[in-house]
Coordinates of C-alpha atoms in Angstrom, one line a residue:
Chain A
X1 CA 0.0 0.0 0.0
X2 CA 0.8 3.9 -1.0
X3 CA 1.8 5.7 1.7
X4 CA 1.8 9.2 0.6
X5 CA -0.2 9.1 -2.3
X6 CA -0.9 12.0 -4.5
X7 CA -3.2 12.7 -7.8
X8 CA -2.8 13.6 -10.5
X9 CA 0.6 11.9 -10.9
X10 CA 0.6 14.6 -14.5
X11 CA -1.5 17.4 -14.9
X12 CA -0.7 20.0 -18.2
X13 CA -3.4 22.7 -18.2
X14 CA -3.4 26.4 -19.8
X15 CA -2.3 29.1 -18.4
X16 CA -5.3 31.0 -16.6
X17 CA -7.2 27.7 -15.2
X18 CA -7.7 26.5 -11.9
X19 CA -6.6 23.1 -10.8
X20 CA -6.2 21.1 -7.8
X21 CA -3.9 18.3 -6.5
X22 CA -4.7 15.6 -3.8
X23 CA -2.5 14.3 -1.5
X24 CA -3.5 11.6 1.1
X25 CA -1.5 9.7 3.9
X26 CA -2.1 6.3 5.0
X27 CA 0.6 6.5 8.3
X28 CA -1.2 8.0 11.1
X29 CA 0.8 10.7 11.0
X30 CA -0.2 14.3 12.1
X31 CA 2.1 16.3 10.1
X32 CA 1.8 17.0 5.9
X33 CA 3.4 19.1 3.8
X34 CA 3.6 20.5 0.3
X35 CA 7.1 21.3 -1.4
X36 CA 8.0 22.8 -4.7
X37 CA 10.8 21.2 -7.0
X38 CA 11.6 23.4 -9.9
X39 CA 13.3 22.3 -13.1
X40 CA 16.9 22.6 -11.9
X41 CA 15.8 20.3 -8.9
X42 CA 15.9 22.7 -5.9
X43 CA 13.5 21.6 -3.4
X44 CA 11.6 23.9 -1.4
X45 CA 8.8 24.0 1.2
X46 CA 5.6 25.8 0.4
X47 CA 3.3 24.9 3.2
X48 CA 3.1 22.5 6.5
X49 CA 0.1 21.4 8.1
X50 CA -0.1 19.8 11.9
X51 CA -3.6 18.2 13.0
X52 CA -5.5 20.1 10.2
X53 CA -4.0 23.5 11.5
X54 CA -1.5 25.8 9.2
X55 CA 1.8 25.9 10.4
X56 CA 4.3 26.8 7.6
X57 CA 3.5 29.4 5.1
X58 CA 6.5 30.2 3.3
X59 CA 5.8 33.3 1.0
X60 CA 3.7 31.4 -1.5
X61 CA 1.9 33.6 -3.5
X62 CA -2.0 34.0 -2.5
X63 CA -3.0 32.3 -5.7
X64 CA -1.9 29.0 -3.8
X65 CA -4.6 27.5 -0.9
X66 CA -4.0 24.9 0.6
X67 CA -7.0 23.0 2.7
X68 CA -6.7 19.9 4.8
X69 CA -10.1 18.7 5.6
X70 CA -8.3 15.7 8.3
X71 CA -4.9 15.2 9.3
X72 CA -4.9 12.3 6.6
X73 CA -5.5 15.0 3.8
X74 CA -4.0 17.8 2.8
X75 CA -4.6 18.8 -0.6
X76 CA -3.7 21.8 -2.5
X77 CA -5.8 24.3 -5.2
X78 CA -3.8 26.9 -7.4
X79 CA -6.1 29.6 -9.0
X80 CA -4.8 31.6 -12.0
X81 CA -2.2 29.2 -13.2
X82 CA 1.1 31.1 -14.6
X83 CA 3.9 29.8 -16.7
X84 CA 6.0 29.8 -13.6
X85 CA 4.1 27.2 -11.9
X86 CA 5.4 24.4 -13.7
X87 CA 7.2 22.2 -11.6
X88 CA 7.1 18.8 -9.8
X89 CA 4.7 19.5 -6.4
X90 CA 5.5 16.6 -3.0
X91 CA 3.1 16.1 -0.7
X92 CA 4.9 14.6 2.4
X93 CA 4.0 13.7 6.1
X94 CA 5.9 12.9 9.3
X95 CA 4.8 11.6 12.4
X96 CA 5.1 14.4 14.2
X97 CA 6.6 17.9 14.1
X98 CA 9.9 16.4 16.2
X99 CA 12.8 17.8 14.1
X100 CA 14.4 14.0 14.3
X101 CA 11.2 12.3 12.4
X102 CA 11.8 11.6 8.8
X103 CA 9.4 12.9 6.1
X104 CA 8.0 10.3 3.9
X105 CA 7.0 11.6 0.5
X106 CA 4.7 11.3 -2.5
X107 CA 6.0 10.5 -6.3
X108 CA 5.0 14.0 -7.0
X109 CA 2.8 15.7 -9.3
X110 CA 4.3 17.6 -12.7
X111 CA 2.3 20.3 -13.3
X112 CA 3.3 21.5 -17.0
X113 CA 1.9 25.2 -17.9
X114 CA 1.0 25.7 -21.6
Chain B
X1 CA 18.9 31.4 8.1
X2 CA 19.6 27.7 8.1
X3 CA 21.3 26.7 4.5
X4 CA 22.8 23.3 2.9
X5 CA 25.2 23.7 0.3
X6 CA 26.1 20.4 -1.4
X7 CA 28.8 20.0 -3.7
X8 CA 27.7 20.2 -7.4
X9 CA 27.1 17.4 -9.9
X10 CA 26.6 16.1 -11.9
X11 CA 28.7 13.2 -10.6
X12 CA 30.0 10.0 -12.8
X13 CA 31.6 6.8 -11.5
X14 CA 32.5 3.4 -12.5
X15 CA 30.8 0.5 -10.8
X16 CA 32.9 -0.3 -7.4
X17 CA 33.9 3.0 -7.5
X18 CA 34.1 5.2 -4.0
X19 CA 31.7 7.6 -3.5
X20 CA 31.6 10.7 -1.9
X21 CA 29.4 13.4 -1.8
X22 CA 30.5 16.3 0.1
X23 CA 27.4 18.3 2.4
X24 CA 28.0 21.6 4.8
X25 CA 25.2 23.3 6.8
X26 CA 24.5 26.6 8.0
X27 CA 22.1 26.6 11.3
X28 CA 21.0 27.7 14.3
X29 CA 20.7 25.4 17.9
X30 CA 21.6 21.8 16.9
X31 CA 20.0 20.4 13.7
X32 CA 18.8 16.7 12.9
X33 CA 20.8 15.7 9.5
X34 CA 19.0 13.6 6.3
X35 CA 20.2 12.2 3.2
X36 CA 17.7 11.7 0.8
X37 CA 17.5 9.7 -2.4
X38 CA 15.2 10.8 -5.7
X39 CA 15.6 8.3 -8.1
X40 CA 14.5 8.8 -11.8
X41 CA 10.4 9.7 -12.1
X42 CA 10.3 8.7 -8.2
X43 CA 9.5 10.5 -4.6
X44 CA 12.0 11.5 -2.2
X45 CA 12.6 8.1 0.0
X46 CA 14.7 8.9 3.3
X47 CA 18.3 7.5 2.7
X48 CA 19.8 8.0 6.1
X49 CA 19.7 10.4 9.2
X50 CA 21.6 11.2 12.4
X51 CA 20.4 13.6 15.1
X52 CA 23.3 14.9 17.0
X53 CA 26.9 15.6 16.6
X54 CA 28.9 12.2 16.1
X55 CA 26.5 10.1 15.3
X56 CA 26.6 7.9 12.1
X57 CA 23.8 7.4 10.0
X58 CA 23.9 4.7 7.5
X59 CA 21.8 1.9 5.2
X60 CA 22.2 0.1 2.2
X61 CA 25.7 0.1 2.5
X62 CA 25.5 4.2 2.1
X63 CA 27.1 6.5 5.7
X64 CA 27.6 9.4 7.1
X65 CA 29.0 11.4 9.8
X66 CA 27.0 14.5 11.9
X67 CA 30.5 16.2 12.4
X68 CA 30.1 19.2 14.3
X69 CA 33.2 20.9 14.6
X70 CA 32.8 21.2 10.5
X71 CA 29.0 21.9 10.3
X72 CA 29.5 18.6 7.9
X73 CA 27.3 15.3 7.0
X74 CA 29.7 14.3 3.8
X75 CA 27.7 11.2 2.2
X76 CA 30.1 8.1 1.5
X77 CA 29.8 4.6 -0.1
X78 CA 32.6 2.4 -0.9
X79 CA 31.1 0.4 -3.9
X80 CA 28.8 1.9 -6.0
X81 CA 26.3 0.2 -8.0
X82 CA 24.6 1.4 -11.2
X83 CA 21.2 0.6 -9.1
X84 CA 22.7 3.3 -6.8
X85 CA 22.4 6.0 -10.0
X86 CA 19.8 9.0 -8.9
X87 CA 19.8 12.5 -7.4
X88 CA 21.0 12.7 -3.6
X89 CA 19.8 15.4 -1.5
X90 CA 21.2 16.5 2.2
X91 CA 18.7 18.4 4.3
X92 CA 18.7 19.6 7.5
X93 CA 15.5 20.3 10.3
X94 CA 16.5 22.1 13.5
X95 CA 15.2 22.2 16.8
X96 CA 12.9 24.7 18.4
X97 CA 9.9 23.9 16.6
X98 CA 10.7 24.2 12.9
X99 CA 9.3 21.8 11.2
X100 CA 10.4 22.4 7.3
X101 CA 13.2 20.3 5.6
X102 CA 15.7 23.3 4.2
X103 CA 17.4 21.0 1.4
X104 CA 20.8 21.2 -0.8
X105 CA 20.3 21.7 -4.5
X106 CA 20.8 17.9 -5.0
X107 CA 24.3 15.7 -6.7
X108 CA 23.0 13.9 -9.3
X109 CA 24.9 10.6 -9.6
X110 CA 25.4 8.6 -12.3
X111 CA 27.0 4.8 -12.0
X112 CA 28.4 3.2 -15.2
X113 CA 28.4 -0.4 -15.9

């Protein structure tokens, strides 16, 4: 079974639209987490979410909302889509927000902007 | 802030070649240490950890070394296999609350037959 599992695994879309990705955990775990990897691999963290409360909001544009209806969800809606949005989105979770847990991730989605 | 700098890749070995991949950090209070792996069209999958000075992380035959005095966690195989071709991330998380991974820009490793 999937632990982090995310859908879609590809989404391409104009520029303009609205989309959403899915990300669900299947650890028990009470921390999630969206990153951003861009096309020269640089990983970064977007937002973290513990027991369905924001934590982490790092200067991610407004256009970006994340919304985690359960701390086994936490899924993640971009409105306006711009070119500079492609990129490969994580979802990850840990067990808890100890700085020694590991963070298990998703396969990622790739989010291509025509 | 808290930083990683990794050395740069892209990195290419023979099989059974020694492997190192070099990994300095920038951060305040004490910092749990990760090595992550991303192979080809795949997740992140946690490689290795350690979380305090001296302590040696290691697994599938991949270690490394929370050295403190040098703010280092240098990654280090002695064989590598072609299986063992992918991109390698450090990453560091520090204490105090903060729960974000602040990564390296990733060595992308490439094992010849």
């Amino acid at each position: 079974d999937t632990a982090v599992s995310q859908t879609p695994k590809y989404l391409v879309t104009q520029m303009g639209n609205d989309k959403s990705i899915k990300c669900e955990q299947n650890l028990g775990h009470d921390t999630m987490y969206w990153y951003k990897q861009d096309s020269k691999k640089f990983l970064k963290i977007m937002f973290s979410y513990n027991n369905k409360e924001l934590i982490i909001n790092e200067t991610v544009p407004n256009r970006f909302s994340p919304k985690s209806p359960d701390k086994a969800h936490l899924n993640l809606h971009i409105n306006s889509l711009e070119l500079g949005d492609s990129a490969v989105y994580f979802c990850a979770s840990s067990q808890n927000r100890d700085t020694n847990q590991p963070q298990h991730f998703g396969d990622g989605t790739r989010l291509s902007i025509l | 802030g808290n930083s990683v700098t990794q050395m740069e890749g892209p990195v290419t070995l023979s099989e059974e070649a020694f492997l190192t991949i070099n990994c300095t950090y920038t951060a305040t209070g004490y910092p749990s240490l990760f090595w992550y792996v991303q192979y080809p069209g795949e997740g992140l999958q946690l490689l290795l950890k350690a979380t305090k000075a001296d302590d040696k992380g290691s697994n599938k035959g991949f270690e490394a070394t929370y050295r403190k005095e040098t703010t280092s966690f240098h990654l280090e195989k002695g064989s590598v296999q072609v299986s063992d071709s992918a991109v390698y991330f450090c990453a560091l998380r520090t204490q105090g609350g903060s729960e974000k991974l602040v990564f390296g820009k990733g060595t992308k490793l490439t094992v010849n037959p």
